[in-house]
Short mmCIF file of N, CA and C in Angstrom, two decimals:
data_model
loop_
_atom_site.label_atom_id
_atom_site.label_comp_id
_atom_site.label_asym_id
_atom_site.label_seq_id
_atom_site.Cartn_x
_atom_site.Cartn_y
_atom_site.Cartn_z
N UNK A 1 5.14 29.54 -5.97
CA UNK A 1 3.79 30.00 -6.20
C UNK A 1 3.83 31.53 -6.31
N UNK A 2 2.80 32.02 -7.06
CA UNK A 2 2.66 33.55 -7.84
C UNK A 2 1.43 33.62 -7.44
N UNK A 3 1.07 35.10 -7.02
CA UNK A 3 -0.46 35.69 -7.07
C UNK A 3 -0.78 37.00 -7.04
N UNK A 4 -1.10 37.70 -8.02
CA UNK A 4 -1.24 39.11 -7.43
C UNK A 4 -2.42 39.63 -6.82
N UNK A 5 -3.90 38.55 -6.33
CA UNK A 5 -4.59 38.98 -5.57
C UNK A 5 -5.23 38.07 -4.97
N UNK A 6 -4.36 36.71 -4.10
CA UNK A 6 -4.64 35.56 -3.15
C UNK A 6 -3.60 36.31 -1.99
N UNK A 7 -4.40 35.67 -0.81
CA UNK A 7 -3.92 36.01 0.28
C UNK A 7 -3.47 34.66 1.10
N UNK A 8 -4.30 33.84 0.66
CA UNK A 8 -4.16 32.33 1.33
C UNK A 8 -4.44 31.31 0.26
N UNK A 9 -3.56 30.52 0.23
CA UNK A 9 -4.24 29.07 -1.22
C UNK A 9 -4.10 27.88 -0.22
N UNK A 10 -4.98 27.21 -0.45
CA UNK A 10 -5.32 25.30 0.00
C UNK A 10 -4.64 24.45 -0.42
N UNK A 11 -3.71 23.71 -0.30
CA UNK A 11 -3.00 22.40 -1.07
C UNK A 11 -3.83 21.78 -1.20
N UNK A 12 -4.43 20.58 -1.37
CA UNK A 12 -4.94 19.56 -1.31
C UNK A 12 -4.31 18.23 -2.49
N UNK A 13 -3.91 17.71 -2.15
CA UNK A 13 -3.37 16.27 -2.58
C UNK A 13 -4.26 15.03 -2.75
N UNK A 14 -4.96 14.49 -3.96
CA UNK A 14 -6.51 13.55 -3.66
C UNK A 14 -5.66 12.42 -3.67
N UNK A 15 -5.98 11.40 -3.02
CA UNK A 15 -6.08 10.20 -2.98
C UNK A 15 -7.17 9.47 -3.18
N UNK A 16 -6.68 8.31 -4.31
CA UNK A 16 -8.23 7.43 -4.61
C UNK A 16 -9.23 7.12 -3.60
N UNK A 17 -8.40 6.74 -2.30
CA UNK A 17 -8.69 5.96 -1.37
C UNK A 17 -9.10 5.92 -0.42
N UNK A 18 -8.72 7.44 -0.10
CA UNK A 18 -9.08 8.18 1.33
C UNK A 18 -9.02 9.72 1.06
N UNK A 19 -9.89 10.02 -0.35
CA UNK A 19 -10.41 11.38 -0.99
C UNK A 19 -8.64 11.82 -0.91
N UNK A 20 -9.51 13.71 -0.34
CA UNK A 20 -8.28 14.66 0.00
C UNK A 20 -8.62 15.41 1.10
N UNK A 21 -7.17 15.58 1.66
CA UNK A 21 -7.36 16.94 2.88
C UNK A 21 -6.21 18.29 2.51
N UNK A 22 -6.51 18.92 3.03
CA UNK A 22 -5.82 20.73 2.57
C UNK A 22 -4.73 20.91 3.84
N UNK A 23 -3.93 21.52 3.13
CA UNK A 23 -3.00 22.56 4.36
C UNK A 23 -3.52 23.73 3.56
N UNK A 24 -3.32 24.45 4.54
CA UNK A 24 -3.50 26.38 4.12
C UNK A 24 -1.86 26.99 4.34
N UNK A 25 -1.58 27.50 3.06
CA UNK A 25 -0.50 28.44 2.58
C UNK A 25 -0.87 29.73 2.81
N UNK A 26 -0.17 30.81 3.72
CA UNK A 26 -0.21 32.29 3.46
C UNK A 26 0.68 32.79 2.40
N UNK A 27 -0.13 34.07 1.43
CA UNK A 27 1.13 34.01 0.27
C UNK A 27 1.12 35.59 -0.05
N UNK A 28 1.76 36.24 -0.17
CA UNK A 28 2.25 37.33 -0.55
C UNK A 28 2.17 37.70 -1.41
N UNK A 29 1.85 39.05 -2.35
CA UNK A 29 1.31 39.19 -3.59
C UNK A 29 2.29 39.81 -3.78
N UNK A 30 2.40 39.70 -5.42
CA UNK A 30 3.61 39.92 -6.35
C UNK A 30 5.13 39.65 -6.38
N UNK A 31 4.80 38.40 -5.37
CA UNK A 31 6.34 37.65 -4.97
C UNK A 31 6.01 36.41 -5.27
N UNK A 32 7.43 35.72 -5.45
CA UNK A 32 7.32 34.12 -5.80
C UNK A 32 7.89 33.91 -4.45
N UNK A 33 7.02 32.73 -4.22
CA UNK A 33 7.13 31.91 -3.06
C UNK A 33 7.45 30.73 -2.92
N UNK A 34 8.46 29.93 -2.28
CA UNK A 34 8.09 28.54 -1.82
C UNK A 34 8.09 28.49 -0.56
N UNK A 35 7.02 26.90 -0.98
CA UNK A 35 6.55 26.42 0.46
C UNK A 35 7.18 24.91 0.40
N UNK A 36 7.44 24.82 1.72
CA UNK A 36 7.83 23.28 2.35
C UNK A 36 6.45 22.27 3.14
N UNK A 37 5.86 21.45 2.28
CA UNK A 37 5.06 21.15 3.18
C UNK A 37 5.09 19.66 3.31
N UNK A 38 5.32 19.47 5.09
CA UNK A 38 5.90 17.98 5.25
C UNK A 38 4.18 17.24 5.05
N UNK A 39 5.02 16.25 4.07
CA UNK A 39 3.91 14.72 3.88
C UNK A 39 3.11 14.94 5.39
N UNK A 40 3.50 15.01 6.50
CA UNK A 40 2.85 14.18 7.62
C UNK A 40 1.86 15.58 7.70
N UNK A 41 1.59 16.68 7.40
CA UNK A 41 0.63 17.43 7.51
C UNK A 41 -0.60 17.02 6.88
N UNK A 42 -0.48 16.11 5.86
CA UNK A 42 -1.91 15.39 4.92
C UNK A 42 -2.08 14.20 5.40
N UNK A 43 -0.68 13.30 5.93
CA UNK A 43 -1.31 11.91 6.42
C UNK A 43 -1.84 11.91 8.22
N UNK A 44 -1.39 12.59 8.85
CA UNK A 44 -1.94 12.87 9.97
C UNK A 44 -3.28 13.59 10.24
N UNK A 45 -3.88 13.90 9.14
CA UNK A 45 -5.72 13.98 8.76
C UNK A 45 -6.21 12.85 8.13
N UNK A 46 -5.35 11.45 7.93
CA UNK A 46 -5.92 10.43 7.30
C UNK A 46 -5.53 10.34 6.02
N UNK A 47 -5.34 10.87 5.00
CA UNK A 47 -4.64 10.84 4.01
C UNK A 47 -3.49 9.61 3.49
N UNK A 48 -4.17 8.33 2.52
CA UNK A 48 -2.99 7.79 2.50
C UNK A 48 -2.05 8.51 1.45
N UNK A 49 -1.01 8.40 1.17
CA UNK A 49 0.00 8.94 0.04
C UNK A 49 0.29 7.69 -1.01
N UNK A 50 -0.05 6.92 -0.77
CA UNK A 50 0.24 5.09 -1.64
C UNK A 50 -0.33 5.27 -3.06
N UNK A 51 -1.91 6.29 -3.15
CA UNK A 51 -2.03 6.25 -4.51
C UNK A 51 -2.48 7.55 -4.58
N UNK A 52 -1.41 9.00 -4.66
CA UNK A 52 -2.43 9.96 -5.24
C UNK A 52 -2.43 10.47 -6.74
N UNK A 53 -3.33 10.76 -6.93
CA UNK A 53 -3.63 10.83 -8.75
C UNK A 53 -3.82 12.19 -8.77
N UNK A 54 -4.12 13.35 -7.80
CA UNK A 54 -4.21 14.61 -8.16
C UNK A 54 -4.05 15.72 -7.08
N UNK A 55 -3.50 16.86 -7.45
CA UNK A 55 -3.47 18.16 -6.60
C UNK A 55 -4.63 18.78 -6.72
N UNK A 56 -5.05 19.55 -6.27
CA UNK A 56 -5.77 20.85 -6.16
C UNK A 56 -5.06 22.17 -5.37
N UNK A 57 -5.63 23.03 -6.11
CA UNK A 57 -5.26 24.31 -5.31
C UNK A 57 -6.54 25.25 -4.90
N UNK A 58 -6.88 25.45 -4.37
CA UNK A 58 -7.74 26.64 -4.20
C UNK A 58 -7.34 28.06 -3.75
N UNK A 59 -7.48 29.42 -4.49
CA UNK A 59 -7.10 30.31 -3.60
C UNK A 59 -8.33 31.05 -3.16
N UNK A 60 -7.61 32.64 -3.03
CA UNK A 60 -8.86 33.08 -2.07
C UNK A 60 -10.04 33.39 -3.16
N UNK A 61 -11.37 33.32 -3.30
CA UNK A 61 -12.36 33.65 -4.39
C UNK A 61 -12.27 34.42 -5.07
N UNK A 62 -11.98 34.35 -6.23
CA UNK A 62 -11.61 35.23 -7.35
C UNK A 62 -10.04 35.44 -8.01
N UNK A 63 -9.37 35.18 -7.04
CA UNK A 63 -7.73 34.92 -7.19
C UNK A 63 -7.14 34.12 -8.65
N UNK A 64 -6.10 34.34 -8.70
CA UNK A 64 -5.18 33.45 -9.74
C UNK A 64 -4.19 33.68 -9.47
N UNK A 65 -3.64 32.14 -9.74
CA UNK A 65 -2.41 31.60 -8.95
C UNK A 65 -1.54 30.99 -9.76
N UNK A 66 -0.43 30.78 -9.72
CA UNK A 66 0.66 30.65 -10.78
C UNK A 66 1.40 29.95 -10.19
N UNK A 67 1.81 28.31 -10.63
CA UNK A 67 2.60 27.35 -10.23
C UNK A 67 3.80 26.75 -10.75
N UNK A 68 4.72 26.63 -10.31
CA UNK A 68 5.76 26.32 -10.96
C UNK A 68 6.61 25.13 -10.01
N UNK A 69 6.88 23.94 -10.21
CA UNK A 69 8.32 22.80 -9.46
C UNK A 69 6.96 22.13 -8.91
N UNK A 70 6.62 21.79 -8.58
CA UNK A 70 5.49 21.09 -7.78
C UNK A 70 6.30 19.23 -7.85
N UNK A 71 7.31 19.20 -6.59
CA UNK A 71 8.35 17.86 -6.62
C UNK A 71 7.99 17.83 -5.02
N UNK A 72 8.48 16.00 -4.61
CA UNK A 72 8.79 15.73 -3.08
C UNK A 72 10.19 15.49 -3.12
N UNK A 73 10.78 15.78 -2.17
CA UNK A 73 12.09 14.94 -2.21
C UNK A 73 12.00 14.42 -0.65
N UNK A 74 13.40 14.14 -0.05
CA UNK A 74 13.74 14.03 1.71
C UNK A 74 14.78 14.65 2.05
N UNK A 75 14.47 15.18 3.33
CA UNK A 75 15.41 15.98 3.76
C UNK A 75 16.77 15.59 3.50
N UNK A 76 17.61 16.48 3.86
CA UNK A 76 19.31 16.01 3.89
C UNK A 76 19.33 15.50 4.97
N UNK A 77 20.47 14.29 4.55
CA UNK A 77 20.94 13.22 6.04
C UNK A 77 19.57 12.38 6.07
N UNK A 78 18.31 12.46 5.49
CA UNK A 78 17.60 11.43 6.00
C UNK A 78 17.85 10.04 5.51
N UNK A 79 17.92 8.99 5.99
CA UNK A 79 18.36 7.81 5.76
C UNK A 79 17.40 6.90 4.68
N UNK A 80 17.80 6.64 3.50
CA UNK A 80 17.19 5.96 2.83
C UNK A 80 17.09 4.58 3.33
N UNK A 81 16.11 4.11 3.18
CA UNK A 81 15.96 2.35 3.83
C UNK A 81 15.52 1.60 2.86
N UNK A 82 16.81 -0.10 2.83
CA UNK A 82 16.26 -0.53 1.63
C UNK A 82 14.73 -0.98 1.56
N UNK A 83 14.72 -1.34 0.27
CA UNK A 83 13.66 -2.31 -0.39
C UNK A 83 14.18 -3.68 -0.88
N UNK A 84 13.03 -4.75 -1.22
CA UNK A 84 13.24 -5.90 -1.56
C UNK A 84 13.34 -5.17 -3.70
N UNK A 85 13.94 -6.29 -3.78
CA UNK A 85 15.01 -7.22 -4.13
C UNK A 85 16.23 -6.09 -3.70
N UNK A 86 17.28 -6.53 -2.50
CA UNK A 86 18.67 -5.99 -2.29
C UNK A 86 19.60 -6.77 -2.83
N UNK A 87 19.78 -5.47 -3.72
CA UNK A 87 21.11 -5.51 -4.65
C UNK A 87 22.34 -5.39 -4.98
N UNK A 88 22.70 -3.88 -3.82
CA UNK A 88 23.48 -3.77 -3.13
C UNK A 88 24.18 -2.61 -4.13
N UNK A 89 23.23 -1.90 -5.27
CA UNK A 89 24.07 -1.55 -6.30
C UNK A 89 23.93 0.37 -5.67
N UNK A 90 22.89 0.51 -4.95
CA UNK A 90 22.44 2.12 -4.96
C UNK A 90 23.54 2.81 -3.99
N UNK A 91 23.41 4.12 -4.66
CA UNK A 91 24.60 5.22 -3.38
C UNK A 91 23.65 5.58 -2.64
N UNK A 92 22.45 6.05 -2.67
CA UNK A 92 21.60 6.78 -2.35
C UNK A 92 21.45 5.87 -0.49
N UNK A 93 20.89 4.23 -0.68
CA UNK A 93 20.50 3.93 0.41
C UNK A 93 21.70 3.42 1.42
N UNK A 94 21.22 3.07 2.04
CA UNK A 94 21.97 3.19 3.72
C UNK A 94 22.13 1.63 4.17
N UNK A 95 22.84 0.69 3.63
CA UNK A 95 22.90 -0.56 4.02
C UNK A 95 22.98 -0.77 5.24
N UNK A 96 21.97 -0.84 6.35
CA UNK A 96 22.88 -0.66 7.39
C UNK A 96 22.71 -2.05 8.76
N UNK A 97 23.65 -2.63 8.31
CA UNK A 97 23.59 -4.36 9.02
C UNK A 97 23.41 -4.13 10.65
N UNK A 98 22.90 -4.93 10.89
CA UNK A 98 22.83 -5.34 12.21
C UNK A 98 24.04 -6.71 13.02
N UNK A 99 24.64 -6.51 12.80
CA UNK A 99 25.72 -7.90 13.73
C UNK A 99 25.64 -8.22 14.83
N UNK A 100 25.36 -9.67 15.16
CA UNK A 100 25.17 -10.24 16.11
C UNK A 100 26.45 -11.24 16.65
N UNK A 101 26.92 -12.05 17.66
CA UNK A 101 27.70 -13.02 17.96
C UNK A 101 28.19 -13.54 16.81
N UNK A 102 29.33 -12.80 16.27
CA UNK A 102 30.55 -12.36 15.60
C UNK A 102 30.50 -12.70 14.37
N UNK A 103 28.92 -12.44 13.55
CA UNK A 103 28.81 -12.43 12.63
C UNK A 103 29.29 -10.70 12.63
N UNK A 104 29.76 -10.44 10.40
CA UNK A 104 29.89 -8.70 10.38
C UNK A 104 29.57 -8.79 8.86
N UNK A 105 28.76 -7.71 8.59
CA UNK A 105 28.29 -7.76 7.27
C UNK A 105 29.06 -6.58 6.78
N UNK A 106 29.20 -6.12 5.45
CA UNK A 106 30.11 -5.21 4.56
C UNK A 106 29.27 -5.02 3.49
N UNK A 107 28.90 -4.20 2.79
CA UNK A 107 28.95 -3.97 1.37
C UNK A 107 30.45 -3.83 0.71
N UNK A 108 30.21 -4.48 -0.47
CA UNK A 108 31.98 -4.19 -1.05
C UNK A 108 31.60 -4.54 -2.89
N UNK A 109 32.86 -4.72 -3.18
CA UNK A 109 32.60 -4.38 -4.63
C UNK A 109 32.63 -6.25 -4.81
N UNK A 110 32.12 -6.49 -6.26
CA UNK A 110 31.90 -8.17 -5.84
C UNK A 110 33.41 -8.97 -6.52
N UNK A 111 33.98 -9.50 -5.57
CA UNK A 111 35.04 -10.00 -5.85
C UNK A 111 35.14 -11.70 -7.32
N UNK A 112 33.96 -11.60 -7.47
CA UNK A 112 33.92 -12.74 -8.69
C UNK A 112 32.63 -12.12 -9.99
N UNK A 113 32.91 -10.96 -10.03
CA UNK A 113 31.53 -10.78 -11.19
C UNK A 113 31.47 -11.33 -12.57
N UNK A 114 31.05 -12.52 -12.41
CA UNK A 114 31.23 -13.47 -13.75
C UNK A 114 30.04 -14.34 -13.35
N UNK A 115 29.30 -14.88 -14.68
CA UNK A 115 28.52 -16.33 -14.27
C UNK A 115 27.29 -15.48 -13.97
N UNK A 116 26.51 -16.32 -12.94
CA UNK A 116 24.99 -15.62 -13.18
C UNK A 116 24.94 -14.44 -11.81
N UNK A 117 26.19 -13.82 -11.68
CA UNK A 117 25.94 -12.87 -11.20
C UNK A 117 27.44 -11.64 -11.49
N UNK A 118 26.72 -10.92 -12.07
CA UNK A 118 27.91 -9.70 -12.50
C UNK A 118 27.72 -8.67 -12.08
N UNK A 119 26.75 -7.91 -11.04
CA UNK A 119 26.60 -7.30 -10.48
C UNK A 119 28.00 -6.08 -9.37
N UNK A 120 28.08 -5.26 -9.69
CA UNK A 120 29.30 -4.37 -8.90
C UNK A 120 29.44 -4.44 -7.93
N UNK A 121 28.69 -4.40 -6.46
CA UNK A 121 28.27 -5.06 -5.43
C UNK A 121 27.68 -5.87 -5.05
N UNK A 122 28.30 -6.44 -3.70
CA UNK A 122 27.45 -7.65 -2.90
C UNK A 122 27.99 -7.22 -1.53
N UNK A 123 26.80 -8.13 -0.97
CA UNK A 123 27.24 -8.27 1.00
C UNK A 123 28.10 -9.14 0.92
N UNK A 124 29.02 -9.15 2.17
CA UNK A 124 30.33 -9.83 2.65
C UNK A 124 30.06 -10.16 3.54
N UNK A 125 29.49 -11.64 4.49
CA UNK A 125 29.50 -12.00 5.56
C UNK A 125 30.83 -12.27 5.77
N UNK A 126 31.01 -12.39 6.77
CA UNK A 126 32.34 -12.91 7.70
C UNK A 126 32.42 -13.39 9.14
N UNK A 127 32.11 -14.38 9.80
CA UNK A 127 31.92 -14.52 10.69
C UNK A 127 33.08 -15.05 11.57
N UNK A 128 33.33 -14.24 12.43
CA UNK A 128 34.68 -14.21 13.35
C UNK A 128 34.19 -15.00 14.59
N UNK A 129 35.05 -14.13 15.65
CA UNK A 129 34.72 -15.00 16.75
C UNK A 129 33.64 -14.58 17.68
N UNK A 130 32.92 -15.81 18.51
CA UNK A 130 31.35 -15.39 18.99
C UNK A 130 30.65 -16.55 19.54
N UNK A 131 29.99 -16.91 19.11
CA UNK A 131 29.03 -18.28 19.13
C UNK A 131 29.35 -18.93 18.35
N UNK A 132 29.13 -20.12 17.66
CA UNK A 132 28.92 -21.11 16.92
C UNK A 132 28.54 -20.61 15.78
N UNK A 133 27.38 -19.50 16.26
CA UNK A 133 26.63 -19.15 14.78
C UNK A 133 26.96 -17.91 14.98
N UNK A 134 26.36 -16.70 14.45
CA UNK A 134 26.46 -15.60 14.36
C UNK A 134 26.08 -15.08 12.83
N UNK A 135 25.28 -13.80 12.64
CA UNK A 135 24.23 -13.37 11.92
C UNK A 135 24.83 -11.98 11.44
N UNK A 136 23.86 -11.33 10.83
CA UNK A 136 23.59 -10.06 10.46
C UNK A 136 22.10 -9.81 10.12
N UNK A 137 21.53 -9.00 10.12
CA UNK A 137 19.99 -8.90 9.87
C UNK A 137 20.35 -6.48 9.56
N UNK A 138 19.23 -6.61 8.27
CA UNK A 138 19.14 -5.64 7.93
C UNK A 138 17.57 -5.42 7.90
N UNK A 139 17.62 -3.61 7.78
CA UNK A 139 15.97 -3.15 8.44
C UNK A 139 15.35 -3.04 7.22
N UNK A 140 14.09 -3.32 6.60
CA UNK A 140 13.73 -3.27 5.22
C UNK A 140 12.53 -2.11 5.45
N UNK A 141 11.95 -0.95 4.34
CA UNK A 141 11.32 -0.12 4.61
C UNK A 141 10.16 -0.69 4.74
N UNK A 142 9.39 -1.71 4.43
CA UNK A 142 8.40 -2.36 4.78
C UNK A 142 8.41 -4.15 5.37
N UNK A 143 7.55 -4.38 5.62
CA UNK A 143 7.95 -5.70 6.33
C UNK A 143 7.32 -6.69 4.79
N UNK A 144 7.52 -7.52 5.06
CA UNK A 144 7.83 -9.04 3.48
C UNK A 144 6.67 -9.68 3.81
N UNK A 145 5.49 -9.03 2.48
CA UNK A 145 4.22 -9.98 2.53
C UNK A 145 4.26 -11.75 2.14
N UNK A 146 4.28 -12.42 3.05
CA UNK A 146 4.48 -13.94 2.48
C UNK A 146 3.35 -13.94 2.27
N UNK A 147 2.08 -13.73 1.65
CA UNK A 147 1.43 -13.96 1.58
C UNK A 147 1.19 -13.81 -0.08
N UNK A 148 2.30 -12.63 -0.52
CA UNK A 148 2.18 -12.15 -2.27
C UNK A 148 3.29 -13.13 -2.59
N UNK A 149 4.57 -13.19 -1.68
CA UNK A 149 5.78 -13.73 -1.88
C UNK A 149 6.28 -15.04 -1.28
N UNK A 150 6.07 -16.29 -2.15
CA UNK A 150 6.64 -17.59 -1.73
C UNK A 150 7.39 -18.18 -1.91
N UNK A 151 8.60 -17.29 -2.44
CA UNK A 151 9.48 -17.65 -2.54
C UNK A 151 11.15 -16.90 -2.16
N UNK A 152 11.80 -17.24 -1.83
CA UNK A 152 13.47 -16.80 -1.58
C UNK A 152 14.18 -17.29 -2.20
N UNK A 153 14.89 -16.02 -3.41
CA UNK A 153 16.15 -16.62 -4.37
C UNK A 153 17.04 -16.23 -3.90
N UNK A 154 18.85 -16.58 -3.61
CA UNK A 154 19.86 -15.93 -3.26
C UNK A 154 20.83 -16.31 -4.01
N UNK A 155 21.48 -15.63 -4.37
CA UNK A 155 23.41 -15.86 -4.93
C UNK A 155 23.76 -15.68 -3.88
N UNK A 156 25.07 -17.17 -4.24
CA UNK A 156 25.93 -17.34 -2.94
C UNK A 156 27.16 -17.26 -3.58
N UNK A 157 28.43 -17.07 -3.04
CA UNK A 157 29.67 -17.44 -3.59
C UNK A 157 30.62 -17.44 -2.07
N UNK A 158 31.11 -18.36 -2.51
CA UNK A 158 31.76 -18.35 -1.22
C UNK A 158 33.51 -19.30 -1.76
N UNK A 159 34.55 -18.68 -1.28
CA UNK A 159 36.17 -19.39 -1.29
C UNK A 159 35.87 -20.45 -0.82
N UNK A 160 35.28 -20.95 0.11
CA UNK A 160 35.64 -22.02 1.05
C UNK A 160 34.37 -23.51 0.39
N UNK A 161 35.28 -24.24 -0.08
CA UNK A 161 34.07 -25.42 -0.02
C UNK A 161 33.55 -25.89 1.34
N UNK A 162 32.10 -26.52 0.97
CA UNK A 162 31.43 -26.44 2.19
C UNK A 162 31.04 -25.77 3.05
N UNK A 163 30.83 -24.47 2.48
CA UNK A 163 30.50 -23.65 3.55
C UNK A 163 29.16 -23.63 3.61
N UNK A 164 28.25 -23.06 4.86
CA UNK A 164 27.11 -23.43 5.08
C UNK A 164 26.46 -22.14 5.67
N UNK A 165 25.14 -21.52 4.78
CA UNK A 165 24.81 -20.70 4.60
C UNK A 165 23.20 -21.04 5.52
N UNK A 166 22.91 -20.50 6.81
CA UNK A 166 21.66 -20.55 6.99
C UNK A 166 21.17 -18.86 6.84
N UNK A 167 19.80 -19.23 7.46
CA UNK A 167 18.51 -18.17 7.31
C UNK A 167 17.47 -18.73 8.03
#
């Protein structure tokens, strides 16, 4: 941000749904500036982020202001968490299994990509020694509306005939 006679400008971010609310920027004249401003400063006034359709800026009365990059990203090291349909294909997210009684899950490259699945990756169960049964369970960034979704498709492949796949 640019201004050669604002002293303070308003963010404001609208949402359809739940209007807009402002952070206040202090800004320095005849310097370019950036600002970092965390999401949770607009949703912690109520603000959802799910649908916004517009910015605003306001500066101080009479001012002009000059904008340039206006992007979100996430910090470094923050952990991407999947989404449904897992595919297993992204670098970006963080597969990150849960193993229980001597189940162990893997991402790996897919050892049969032919047929109705050719995909570069897949999960690798393997279940060693433990219980009888033994699992893996992964954290999804939202929880699974059965209510939109009635159904569960999976590719299976497995060496071993007869092998037996619960859920």
């Amino acid at each position: 941000m640019w201004t050669m006679d604002a002293s303070q400008v308003s963010v404001f971010p609208i949402s359809s749904a739940s209007g807009e609310k402002s952070v206040d920027v202090q800004v320095v004249p005849g310097v370019w500036q950036q600002y970092d401003i965390r999401l949770s400063d607009f949703t912690d006034q109520g603000l959802s982020m799910d649908d916004l359709h517009q910015f605003k800026f306001e500066g101080t009365e009479g001012s002009t202001i000059f904008l340039d990059n206006l992007y979100f990203y996430k910090e470094s090291g923050t952990q991407v968490v999947p989404v449904l349909p897992l595919d297993f294909e992204s670098a970006t997210i963080q597969y990150t299994w849960n193993d229980f009684d001597g189940g162990s899950v893997n991402v790996i490259h897919n050892p049969q990509p032919s047929g109705i699945n050719t995909s570069s990756k897949v999960a690798q169960m393997v279940k060693g020694a433990g219980q009888t049964w033994g699992g893996s369970w992964i954290a999804l960034e939202a929880p699974i509306d059965f209510t939109a979704m009635k159904s569960l498709k999976m590719k299976v492949f497995s060496p071993r005939i007869g092998a037996r796949v619960l859920l």
